[in-house]
PDB file of C-alpha atoms in Angstrom:
ATOM      1  CA  MET A   1     111.694 106.811  92.934  1.00 42.00           C
ATOM      2  CA  THR A   2     110.674 106.796  96.641  1.00 42.00           C
ATOM      3  CA  SER A   3     107.139 106.325  97.841  1.00 40.00           C
ATOM      4  CA  GLU A   4     107.332 110.144  98.974  1.00 44.00           C
ATOM      5  CA  ALA A   5     108.507 111.450  95.443  1.00 48.00           C
ATOM      6  CA  LEU A   6     105.181 112.367  94.515  1.00 59.00           C
ATOM      7  CA  ASP A   7     102.414 113.764  96.297  1.00 76.00           C
ATOM      8  CA  ILE A   8      99.247 111.355  95.504  1.00 89.00           C
ATOM      9  CA  GLU A   9      96.127 110.970  97.435  1.00 92.00           C
ATOM     10  CA  PRO A  10      93.759 108.088  97.261  1.00 97.00           C
ATOM     11  CA  ARG A  11      90.159 108.168  96.567  1.00 96.00           C
ATOM     12  CA  HIS A  12      87.186 106.199  98.356  1.00 98.00           C
ATOM     13  CA  GLU A  13      84.580 104.528  96.312  1.00 98.00           C
ATOM     14  CA  TRP A  14      81.943 101.686  96.772  1.00 98.00           C
ATOM     15  CA  HIS A  15      81.362  99.468  93.995  1.00 98.00           C
ATOM     16  CA  THR A  16      77.982  97.668  93.878  1.00 98.00           C
ATOM     17  CA  LEU A  17      78.290  93.774  92.094  1.00 97.00           C
ATOM     18  CA  ALA A  18      76.193  92.397  90.323  1.00 93.00           C
ATOM     19  CA  SER A  19      75.801  89.870  93.422  1.00 92.00           C
ATOM     20  CA  GLY A  20      74.398  92.906  95.412  1.00 94.00           C
ATOM     21  CA  VAL A  21      77.735  92.680  97.581  1.00 97.00           C
ATOM     22  CA  GLU A  22      79.039  96.417  98.111  1.00 98.00           C
ATOM     23  CA  LEU A  23      82.975  96.795  98.258  1.00 98.00           C
ATOM     24  CA  HIS A  24      84.837  99.568  99.471  1.00 98.00           C
ATOM     25  CA  ALA A  25      87.985 100.128  97.246  1.00 98.00           C
ATOM     26  CA  VAL A  26      91.012 102.825  97.533  1.00 98.00           C
ATOM     27  CA  HIS A  27      91.563 104.088  93.978  1.00 98.00           C
ATOM     28  CA  TRP A  28      95.021 105.019  93.326  1.00 97.00           C
ATOM     29  CA  ASP A  29      95.415 107.492  90.154  1.00 95.00           C
ATOM     30  CA  PRO A  30      98.516 108.095  88.388  1.00 93.00           C
ATOM     31  CA  PRO A  31     100.075 111.428  87.997  1.00 87.00           C
ATOM     32  CA  THR A  32      98.545 112.700  84.483  1.00 72.00           C
ATOM     33  CA  SER A  33     101.258 112.429  81.716  1.00 59.00           C
ATOM     34  CA  GLY A  34     101.570 111.558  78.148  1.00 51.00           C
ATOM     35  CA  THR A  35     102.758 107.860  78.517  1.00 59.00           C
ATOM     36  CA  PRO A  36     100.590 105.095  77.225  1.00 65.00           C
ATOM     37  CA  GLU A  37      98.369 103.915  79.981  1.00 80.00           C
ATOM     38  CA  GLN A  38     100.130 101.065  81.921  1.00 92.00           C
ATOM     39  CA  VAL A  39      98.540  97.626  83.101  1.00 97.00           C
ATOM     40  CA  PRO A  40      96.501  98.111  86.254  1.00 98.00           C
ATOM     41  CA  PHE A  41      96.831  96.887  89.440  1.00 98.00           C
ATOM     42  CA  LEU A  42      94.313  95.236  92.108  1.00 98.00           C
ATOM     43  CA  LEU A  43      95.647  94.910  95.468  1.00 99.00           C
ATOM     44  CA  VAL A  44      93.755  92.300  97.965  1.00 99.00           C
ATOM     45  CA  HIS A  45      94.391  92.139 101.805  1.00 98.00           C
ATOM     46  CA  GLY A  46      94.505  88.872 103.916  1.00 98.00           C
ATOM     47  CA  LEU A  47      92.335  87.765 106.693  1.00 98.00           C
ATOM     48  CA  ALA A  48      91.216  90.522 109.606  1.00 98.00           C
ATOM     49  CA  SER A  49      92.975  93.185 107.237  1.00 98.00           C
ATOM     50  CA  ASN A  50      92.159  95.424 104.881  1.00 98.00           C
ATOM     51  CA  ALA A  51      92.728  97.664 101.782  1.00 98.00           C
ATOM     52  CA  ARG A  52      94.961 100.391 103.419  1.00 98.00           C
ATOM     53  CA  LEU A  53      97.851  98.013 104.409  1.00 98.00           C
ATOM     54  CA  TRP A  54      98.630  98.592 100.568  1.00 98.00           C
ATOM     55  CA  ASP A  55      98.874 102.033 101.076  1.00 98.00           C
ATOM     56  CA  GLY A  56     102.670 102.336 100.366  1.00 98.00           C
ATOM     57  CA  VAL A  57     102.545  99.893  97.585  1.00 98.00           C
ATOM     58  CA  ALA A  58      99.977 101.437  95.727  1.00 98.00           C
ATOM     59  CA  ARG A  59     101.274 104.812  95.816  1.00 97.00           C
ATOM     60  CA  HIS A  60     104.547 103.688  94.365  1.00 97.00           C
ATOM     61  CA  LEU A  61     102.458 101.877  91.808  1.00 97.00           C
ATOM     62  CA  ALA A  62     100.616 104.742  90.764  1.00 97.00           C
ATOM     63  CA  GLN A  63     103.862 107.166  90.897  1.00 95.00           C
ATOM     64  CA  HIS A  64     105.222 104.704  87.953  1.00 95.00           C
ATOM     65  CA  GLY A  65     102.024 105.318  85.958  1.00 94.00           C
ATOM     66  CA  HIS A  66      99.626 102.749  86.799  1.00 96.00           C
ATOM     67  CA  ARG A  67      96.186 102.899  87.801  1.00 97.00           C
ATOM     68  CA  VAL A  68      95.613 100.921  91.440  1.00 98.00           C
ATOM     69  CA  VAL A  69      92.866  99.720  93.113  1.00 98.00           C
ATOM     70  CA  ALA A  70      92.875  98.229  96.588  1.00 98.00           C
ATOM     71  CA  VAL A  71      89.996  96.483  97.758  1.00 98.00           C
ATOM     72  CA  ASP A  72      88.196  95.825 101.253  1.00 98.00           C
ATOM     73  CA  GLN A  73      86.764  92.161 100.711  1.00 98.00           C
ATOM     74  CA  ARG A  74      83.711  91.192 101.963  1.00 98.00           C
ATOM     75  CA  GLY A  75      83.276  91.287 105.944  1.00 98.00           C
ATOM     76  CA  HIS A  76      86.299  93.514 106.072  1.00 98.00           C
ATOM     77  CA  GLY A  77      87.040  97.281 106.213  1.00 98.00           C
ATOM     78  CA  ARG A  78      84.016  99.562 104.795  1.00 98.00           C
ATOM     79  CA  SER A  79      82.719  96.591 102.685  1.00 98.00           C
ATOM     80  CA  SER A  80      79.175  94.873 102.850  1.00 97.00           C
ATOM     81  CA  LYS A  81      79.264  92.560 105.929  1.00 97.00           C
ATOM     82  CA  PRO A  82      76.866  89.732 104.777  1.00 97.00           C
ATOM     83  CA  ASP A  83      76.750  86.559 107.371  1.00 94.00           C
ATOM     84  CA  ASP A  84      77.655  84.300 104.341  1.00 95.00           C
ATOM     85  CA  GLY A  85      79.516  83.754 100.874  1.00 97.00           C
ATOM     86  CA  TYR A  86      83.033  83.582 102.527  1.00 98.00           C
ATOM     87  CA  ASP A  87      83.955  80.260 100.674  1.00 98.00           C
ATOM     88  CA  MET A  88      87.000  80.675  98.329  1.00 98.00           C
ATOM     89  CA  THR A  89      84.748  80.435  95.155  1.00 98.00           C
ATOM     90  CA  THR A  90      82.268  83.418  96.482  1.00 98.00           C
ATOM     91  CA  VAL A  91      85.017  85.794  97.333  1.00 98.00           C
ATOM     92  CA  ALA A  92      87.168  84.967  94.636  1.00 98.00           C
ATOM     93  CA  ASP A  93      84.058  85.586  92.151  1.00 98.00           C
ATOM     94  CA  ASP A  94      83.744  89.115  94.188  1.00 98.00           C
ATOM     95  CA  LEU A  95      87.286  90.090  92.487  1.00 98.00           C
ATOM     96  CA  ARG A  96      86.012  88.947  89.577  1.00 98.00           C
ATOM     97  CA  LEU A  97      82.675  91.016  89.593  1.00 98.00           C
ATOM     98  CA  LEU A  98      84.842  93.923  90.658  1.00 98.00           C
ATOM     99  CA  ILE A  99      87.016  93.935  87.562  1.00 98.00           C
ATOM    100  CA  ASP A 100      83.896  94.031  85.486  1.00 97.00           C
ATOM    101  CA  GLU A 101      82.697  96.835  87.658  1.00 97.00           C
ATOM    102  CA  LEU A 102      85.695  98.758  86.950  1.00 97.00           C
ATOM    103  CA  GLY A 103      85.957  98.212  83.197  1.00 97.00           C
ATOM    104  CA  TRP A 104      89.173  96.878  83.351  1.00 97.00           C
ATOM    105  CA  GLU A 105      90.920  94.135  80.631  1.00 95.00           C
ATOM    106  CA  ARG A 106      93.344  91.520  82.491  1.00 97.00           C
ATOM    107  CA  PRO A 107      94.595  93.802  85.421  1.00 98.00           C
ATOM    108  CA  ALA A 108      97.780  92.563  87.692  1.00 98.00           C
ATOM    109  CA  VAL A 109      96.086  91.081  90.535  1.00 98.00           C
ATOM    110  CA  ALA A 110      98.218  90.574  93.805  1.00 99.00           C
ATOM    111  CA  GLY A 111      96.794  89.022  97.156  1.00 98.00           C
ATOM    112  CA  GLN A 112      98.493  88.814 100.908  1.00 98.00           C
ATOM    113  CA  SER A 113      98.119  85.874 102.882  1.00 98.00           C
ATOM    114  CA  TRP A 114      94.611  84.808 102.921  1.00 98.00           C
ATOM    115  CA  GLY A 115      94.468  86.877  99.791  1.00 98.00           C
ATOM    116  CA  GLY A 116      96.888  85.017  97.892  1.00 98.00           C
ATOM    117  CA  ASN A 117      94.942  82.077  98.091  1.00 98.00           C
ATOM    118  CA  VAL A 118      92.053  83.937  96.909  1.00 98.00           C
ATOM    119  CA  VAL A 119      93.824  85.727  93.741  1.00 98.00           C
ATOM    120  CA  LEU A 120      95.152  82.088  93.072  1.00 98.00           C
ATOM    121  CA  GLU A 121      91.495  81.024  93.110  1.00 98.00           C
ATOM    122  CA  LEU A 122      91.024  84.033  90.886  1.00 98.00           C
ATOM    123  CA  ALA A 123      93.547  82.758  88.155  1.00 98.00           C
ATOM    124  CA  TRP A 124      92.087  79.077  88.339  1.00 98.00           C
ATOM    125  CA  SER A 125      88.662  79.722  87.898  1.00 98.00           C
ATOM    126  CA  HIS A 126      88.566  83.192  85.927  1.00 97.00           C
ATOM    127  CA  PRO A 127      91.870  83.072  83.604  1.00 94.00           C
ATOM    128  CA  ASP A 128      90.906  85.614  81.147  1.00 96.00           C
ATOM    129  CA  ALA A 129      90.286  88.080  83.810  1.00 97.00           C
ATOM    130  CA  VAL A 130      93.935  88.607  84.965  1.00 98.00           C
ATOM    131  CA  SER A 131      97.217  89.051  83.289  1.00 98.00           C
ATOM    132  CA  MET A 132      99.155  87.921  85.897  1.00 98.00           C
ATOM    133  CA  ILE A 133      99.099  87.202  89.794  1.00 98.00           C
ATOM    134  CA  ALA A 134     101.060  87.596  92.873  1.00 98.00           C
ATOM    135  CA  CYS A 135     100.868  85.972  96.251  1.00 98.00           C
ATOM    136  CA  VAL A 136     102.542  87.953  98.896  1.00 98.00           C
ATOM    137  CA  ASP A 137     103.194  85.029 101.785  1.00 98.00           C
ATOM    138  CA  GLY A 138      99.944  83.224 100.858  1.00 98.00           C
ATOM    139  CA  GLY A 139      98.802  81.366  97.839  1.00 98.00           C
ATOM    140  CA  PHE A 140     100.438  78.125  99.001  1.00 98.00           C
ATOM    141  CA  ILE A 141      98.157  78.144 102.782  1.00 97.00           C
ATOM    142  CA  ASP A 142      97.018  74.545 103.306  1.00 97.00           C
ATOM    143  CA  LEU A 143      95.749  74.747 106.577  1.00 97.00           C
ATOM    144  CA  ALA A 144      93.986  71.248 106.289  1.00 97.00           C
ATOM    145  CA  GLY A 145      97.500  69.519 105.673  1.00 95.00           C
ATOM    146  CA  ARG A 146      98.439  71.000 109.397  1.00 94.00           C
ATOM    147  CA  PHE A 147      94.921  70.677 110.892  1.00 97.00           C
ATOM    148  CA  PRO A 148      93.216  67.762 109.309  1.00 98.00           C
ATOM    149  CA  ASP A 149      90.394  68.122 111.907  1.00 98.00           C
ATOM    150  CA  TRP A 150      88.352  71.342 111.574  1.00 98.00           C
ATOM    151  CA  ASP A 151      87.750  71.738 115.189  1.00 98.00           C
ATOM    152  CA  ASP A 152      91.373  71.459 115.778  1.00 98.00           C
ATOM    153  CA  ALA A 153      91.840  74.251 113.212  1.00 98.00           C
ATOM    154  CA  ALA A 154      89.006  76.646 114.949  1.00 98.00           C
ATOM    155  CA  ALA A 155      90.460  76.316 118.160  1.00 97.00           C
ATOM    156  CA  ALA A 156      94.174  76.646 117.256  1.00 97.00           C
ATOM    157  CA  LEU A 157      93.625  79.501 114.776  1.00 97.00           C
ATOM    158  CA  ALA A 158      90.867  81.681 116.429  1.00 98.00           C
ATOM    159  CA  PRO A 159      91.450  85.335 116.512  1.00 97.00           C
ATOM    160  CA  PRO A 160      92.055  86.896 120.278  1.00 96.00           C
ATOM    161  CA  ARG A 161      88.736  89.002 121.353  1.00 96.00           C
ATOM    162  CA  LEU A 162      89.869  92.417 120.664  1.00 97.00           C
ATOM    163  CA  ALA A 163      86.706  94.139 120.833  1.00 97.00           C
ATOM    164  CA  GLY A 164      86.955  96.773 123.666  1.00 97.00           C
ATOM    165  CA  THR A 165      90.522  97.137 123.847  1.00 98.00           C
ATOM    166  CA  PRO A 166      91.567 100.874 124.179  1.00 98.00           C
ATOM    167  CA  LEU A 167      93.009 102.141 121.101  1.00 98.00           C
ATOM    168  CA  ASP A 168      95.896 103.334 122.812  1.00 97.00           C
ATOM    169  CA  ASP A 169      96.938  99.951 123.791  1.00 97.00           C
ATOM    170  CA  ILE A 170      96.854  99.121 120.138  1.00 97.00           C
ATOM    171  CA  THR A 171      98.741 102.048 119.210  1.00 97.00           C
ATOM    172  CA  ARG A 172     101.205 101.405 121.714  1.00 96.00           C
ATOM    173  CA  TRP A 173     101.783  97.689 120.607  1.00 96.00           C
ATOM    174  CA  LEU A 174     101.964  98.594 117.224  1.00 95.00           C
ATOM    175  CA  GLU A 175     104.982 101.257 117.894  1.00 94.00           C
ATOM    176  CA  THR A 176     106.977  98.481 119.451  1.00 95.00           C
ATOM    177  CA  SER A 177     105.908  95.240 116.788  1.00 94.00           C
ATOM    178  CA  ALA A 178     105.894  97.411 113.704  1.00 96.00           C
ATOM    179  CA  ALA A 179     108.849 100.180 114.478  1.00 94.00           C
ATOM    180  CA  ASP A 180     110.893  99.460 111.498  1.00 94.00           C
ATOM    181  CA  TRP A 181     107.522 100.472 109.318  1.00 97.00           C
ATOM    182  CA  PRO A 182     106.818 103.234 107.336  1.00 97.00           C
ATOM    183  CA  GLU A 183     104.072 105.377 108.804  1.00 96.00           C
ATOM    184  CA  ALA A 184     101.661 104.137 106.321  1.00 96.00           C
ATOM    185  CA  GLY A 185     102.031 100.632 107.261  1.00 97.00           C
ATOM    186  CA  ARG A 186     101.082 101.320 110.887  1.00 97.00           C
ATOM    187  CA  GLN A 187      98.315 103.558 110.211  1.00 97.00           C
ATOM    188  CA  GLY A 188      97.148 100.706 107.752  1.00 98.00           C
ATOM    189  CA  THR A 189      96.949  97.977 110.444  1.00 98.00           C
ATOM    190  CA  LEU A 190      95.134 100.651 112.613  1.00 97.00           C
ATOM    191  CA  ALA A 191      92.465 100.603 109.756  1.00 98.00           C
ATOM    192  CA  ASN A 192      91.763  97.096 110.768  1.00 98.00           C
ATOM    193  CA  PHE A 193      89.848  98.253 113.243  1.00 98.00           C
ATOM    194  CA  GLU A 194      86.429 100.601 113.972  1.00 97.00           C
ATOM    195  CA  VAL A 195      87.404 103.319 116.769  1.00 97.00           C
ATOM    196  CA  ARG A 196      84.385 103.319 119.033  1.00 97.00           C
ATOM    197  CA  ASN A 197      83.074 106.652 120.800  1.00 97.00           C
ATOM    198  CA  ASP A 198      84.843 105.763 124.076  1.00 97.00           C
ATOM    199  CA  GLY A 199      88.113 105.278 122.708  1.00 97.00           C
ATOM    200  CA  THR A 200      88.345 101.447 122.246  1.00 98.00           C
ATOM    201  CA  ILE A 201      88.317  99.585 119.117  1.00 98.00           C
ATOM    202  CA  ALA A 202      86.632  96.474 117.369  1.00 98.00           C
ATOM    203  CA  PRO A 203      87.541  94.477 114.452  1.00 98.00           C
ATOM    204  CA  TRP A 204      85.868  95.602 111.192  1.00 98.00           C
ATOM    205  CA  LEU A 205      85.666  91.757 110.790  1.00 98.00           C
ATOM    206  CA  THR A 206      84.037  90.294 113.444  1.00 97.00           C
ATOM    207  CA  PHE A 207      84.826  87.338 115.407  1.00 97.00           C
ATOM    208  CA  ASP A 208      82.011  84.805 114.159  1.00 97.00           C
ATOM    209  CA  ARG A 209      82.636  86.086 110.406  1.00 98.00           C
ATOM    210  CA  HIS A 210      86.290  85.509 111.089  1.00 98.00           C
ATOM    211  CA  LEU A 211      86.038  81.886 111.775  1.00 98.00           C
ATOM    212  CA  ILE A 212      83.920  81.542 108.965  1.00 98.00           C
ATOM    213  CA  VAL A 213      86.227  82.880 106.316  1.00 98.00           C
ATOM    214  CA  LEU A 214      88.966  80.889 108.062  1.00 98.00           C
ATOM    215  CA  ARG A 215      86.563  77.927 107.418  1.00 98.00           C
ATOM    216  CA  GLY A 216      86.827  78.800 103.917  1.00 98.00           C
ATOM    217  CA  LEU A 217      90.251  79.228 103.786  1.00 98.00           C
ATOM    218  CA  TRP A 218      90.789  75.576 105.421  1.00 98.00           C
ATOM    219  CA  GLU A 219      88.708  73.878 103.019  1.00 98.00           C
ATOM    220  CA  HIS A 220      90.592  75.414 100.202  1.00 98.00           C
ATOM    221  CA  GLN A 221      93.271  72.977  98.713  1.00 97.00           C
ATOM    222  CA  PRO A 222      95.649  75.272  96.564  1.00 98.00           C
ATOM    223  CA  SER A 223      97.781  72.396  95.398  1.00 98.00           C
ATOM    224  CA  SER A 224      94.784  71.226  93.500  1.00 98.00           C
ATOM    225  CA  ARG A 225      94.936  74.624  91.353  1.00 98.00           C
ATOM    226  CA  TYR A 226      98.458  74.978  90.580  1.00 98.00           C
ATOM    227  CA  PRO A 227      99.011  72.686  87.199  1.00 98.00           C
ATOM    228  CA  ALA A 228      95.810  74.611  85.701  1.00 98.00           C
ATOM    229  CA  VAL A 229      96.818  78.161  86.637  1.00 98.00           C
ATOM    230  CA  GLN A 230      98.063  79.541  83.300  1.00 95.00           C
ATOM    231  CA  VAL A 231      98.939  82.789  83.924  1.00 97.00           C
ATOM    232  CA  PRO A 232     102.302  84.203  85.489  1.00 98.00           C
ATOM    233  CA  THR A 233     102.109  83.793  89.036  1.00 98.00           C
ATOM    234  CA  LEU A 234     104.698  85.307  91.218  1.00 98.00           C
ATOM    235  CA  LEU A 235     105.144  83.850  95.261  1.00 98.00           C
ATOM    236  CA  ILE A 236     106.960  86.414  97.498  1.00 98.00           C
ATOM    237  CA  GLY A 237     107.686  84.682 100.684  1.00 97.00           C
ATOM    238  CA  ALA A 238     108.652  86.219 103.753  1.00 96.00           C
ATOM    239  CA  ASP A 239     111.074  84.582 105.839  1.00 95.00           C
ATOM    240  CA  THR A 240     110.403  85.860 109.545  1.00 89.00           C
ATOM    241  CA  GLY A 241     113.529  84.272 111.235  1.00 86.00           C
ATOM    242  CA  ASP A 242     111.132  81.381 112.590  1.00 81.00           C
ATOM    243  CA  VAL A 243     113.175  78.454 111.730  1.00 67.00           C
ATOM    244  CA  ALA A 244     110.716  75.773 111.628  1.00 72.00           C
ATOM    245  CA  TRP A 245     107.840  77.919 110.334  1.00 72.00           C
ATOM    246  CA  SER A 246     110.171  79.061 107.520  1.00 77.00           C
ATOM    247  CA  ALA A 247     111.225  75.930 106.494  1.00 83.00           C
ATOM    248  CA  SER A 248     107.571  74.704 106.385  1.00 90.00           C
ATOM    249  CA  LYS A 249     106.871  77.702 104.058  1.00 94.00           C
ATOM    250  CA  HIS A 250     109.801  77.007 101.741  1.00 95.00           C
ATOM    251  CA  ASP A 251     108.711  73.340 101.166  1.00 96.00           C
ATOM    252  CA  ALA A 252     105.173  74.594 100.388  1.00 97.00           C
ATOM    253  CA  VAL A 253     106.917  77.519  97.941  1.00 97.00           C
ATOM    254  CA  ASP A 254     108.820  74.889  96.446  1.00 97.00           C
ATOM    255  CA  HIS A 255     106.110  72.376  95.921  1.00 97.00           C
ATOM    256  CA  ALA A 256     104.261  75.476  94.206  1.00 98.00           C
ATOM    257  CA  ILE A 257     106.870  76.329  92.167  1.00 98.00           C
ATOM    258  CA  ALA A 258     107.043  72.971  91.089  1.00 97.00           C
ATOM    259  CA  ALA A 259     103.493  72.447  89.960  1.00 98.00           C
ATOM    260  CA  LEU A 260     102.971  75.887  88.278  1.00 98.00           C
ATOM    261  CA  PRO A 261     103.262  76.073  84.755  1.00 97.00           C
ATOM    262  CA  ARG A 262     104.800  79.663  84.999  1.00 97.00           C
ATOM    263  CA  GLY A 263     105.549  80.237  88.660  1.00 97.00           C
ATOM    264  CA  ARG A 264     108.457  82.098  90.233  1.00 98.00           C
ATOM    265  CA  ALA A 265     109.333  82.429  93.748  1.00 98.00           C
ATOM    266  CA  VAL A 266     110.989  85.815  95.371  1.00 98.00           C
ATOM    267  CA  TRP A 267     111.866  85.584  99.084  1.00 97.00           C
ATOM    268  CA  PHE A 268     112.055  88.859 101.513  1.00 97.00           C
ATOM    269  CA  SER A 269     114.533  88.011 104.572  1.00 95.00           C
ATOM    270  CA  PRO A 270     114.460  89.022 107.493  1.00 94.00           C
ATOM    271  CA  ALA A 271     110.625  90.019 106.799  1.00 96.00           C
ATOM    272  CA  HIS A 272     106.941  90.504 108.440  1.00 96.00           C
ATOM    273  CA  HIS A 273     104.219  88.578 107.482  1.00 96.00           C
ATOM    274  CA  ASP A 274     102.623  91.867 106.235  1.00 97.00           C
ATOM    275  CA  VAL A 275     105.811  92.493 104.405  1.00 98.00           C
ATOM    276  CA  HIS A 276     103.854  94.773 101.640  1.00 98.00           C
ATOM    277  CA  ALA A 277     103.235  97.187 104.427  1.00 98.00           C
ATOM    278  CA  GLN A 278     106.674  96.765 105.939  1.00 98.00           C
ATOM    279  CA  GLN A 279     108.648  97.075 102.661  1.00 98.00           C
ATOM    280  CA  PRO A 280     106.461  98.752  99.987  1.00 98.00           C
ATOM    281  CA  ASP A 281     108.758 100.436  97.743  1.00 98.00           C
ATOM    282  CA  ALA A 282     110.517  97.067  97.425  1.00 98.00           C
ATOM    283  CA  VAL A 283     107.360  95.161  97.205  1.00 98.00           C
ATOM    284  CA  GLY A 284     106.234  97.512  94.823  1.00 98.00           C
ATOM    285  CA  ASP A 285     109.177  97.495  92.646  1.00 98.00           C
ATOM    286  CA  LEU A 286     109.327  93.749  92.397  1.00 98.00           C
ATOM    287  CA  LEU A 287     105.249  93.584  91.541  1.00 98.00           C
ATOM    288  CA  LEU A 288     106.343  96.272  88.505  1.00 98.00           C
ATOM    289  CA  ARG A 289     108.940  93.997  87.163  1.00 97.00           C
ATOM    290  CA  ALA A 290     106.337  90.878  87.187  1.00 98.00           C
ATOM    291  CA  ALA A 291     103.649  92.509  85.350  1.00 98.00           C
ATOM    292  CA  THR A 292     105.949  94.456  83.123  1.00 96.00           C
ATOM    293  CA  ASP A 293     109.029  92.894  82.295  1.00 96.00           C
ATOM    294  CA  PRO A 294     108.537  90.008  79.924  1.00 92.00           C
ATOM    295  CA  THR A 295     111.794  88.167  80.671  1.00 95.00           C
ATOM    296  CA  PHE A 296     111.166  88.048  84.527  1.00 97.00           C
ATOM    297  CA  PHE A 297     109.379  84.884  84.472  1.00 95.00           C
ATOM    298  CA  THR A 298     111.792  83.258  82.337  1.00 88.00           C
ATOM    299  CA  GLU A 299     115.174  84.850  83.378  1.00 69.00           C
ATOM    300  CA  THR A 300     117.782  82.361  85.324  1.00 53.00           C
ATOM    301  CA  ARG A 301     117.037  82.517  89.312  1.00 49.00           C
TER     302      ARG A 301
END
């Protein structure tokens, strides 16, 4: 079944958490059928990204009978933009509170990049809240291991100042850099930005908040969490073809799998860091297997 097989349209809702933060969420409802209800999926984006990067995966999961919610994390997209609360403990608790607000019981939760670290923290701190987690080219990010000094990390990883860039320039860049992506992936990337009346864009995540989120990621040590994460954990790696960077990621993933009680790694190669937007059906199929096949985490690999 392809992502175009059934015409499923998302709906947008805003959920006010017990903390007072309001999160924008994109809901994908499965077609009405007489089949038993399947495990729901919560999808979590990466740093400076947004919920719409998951559109292709979400549609695929919904077509297979699952309720799906993709969320804009605080500071991102259409969600609240407080000046603080971007440490890993707080953003993981946002997800726990959202699950409560949705009335879901132990959904499968997938996060990409920074979002992968967030869902790892969620599984570690609230193990009864989830049935399994998937970390898409994330969950193993240890910035302090590469940059022991925060100032060095901030200088090396600060985002470009894109506010004021013409939308046409961003669109042309996407047509080249994401030429092999489905249209939903390119549109999802454009949703990272507010489009101003003068035809220029501004990232929904401001420069200053980006650095605060980055500081929270820099302070996070995923390796300290692995041994205590009891739920099944899928690590999806994206081999971009950069030999040195891919080797470093392979080492990090190998270390994580060795420490996780119930972990499995699957690699996409060649693949973009945003592999969920680039190859949504393949990523969706993998998430389905991880969430519904009881042999997935025990089969020989």
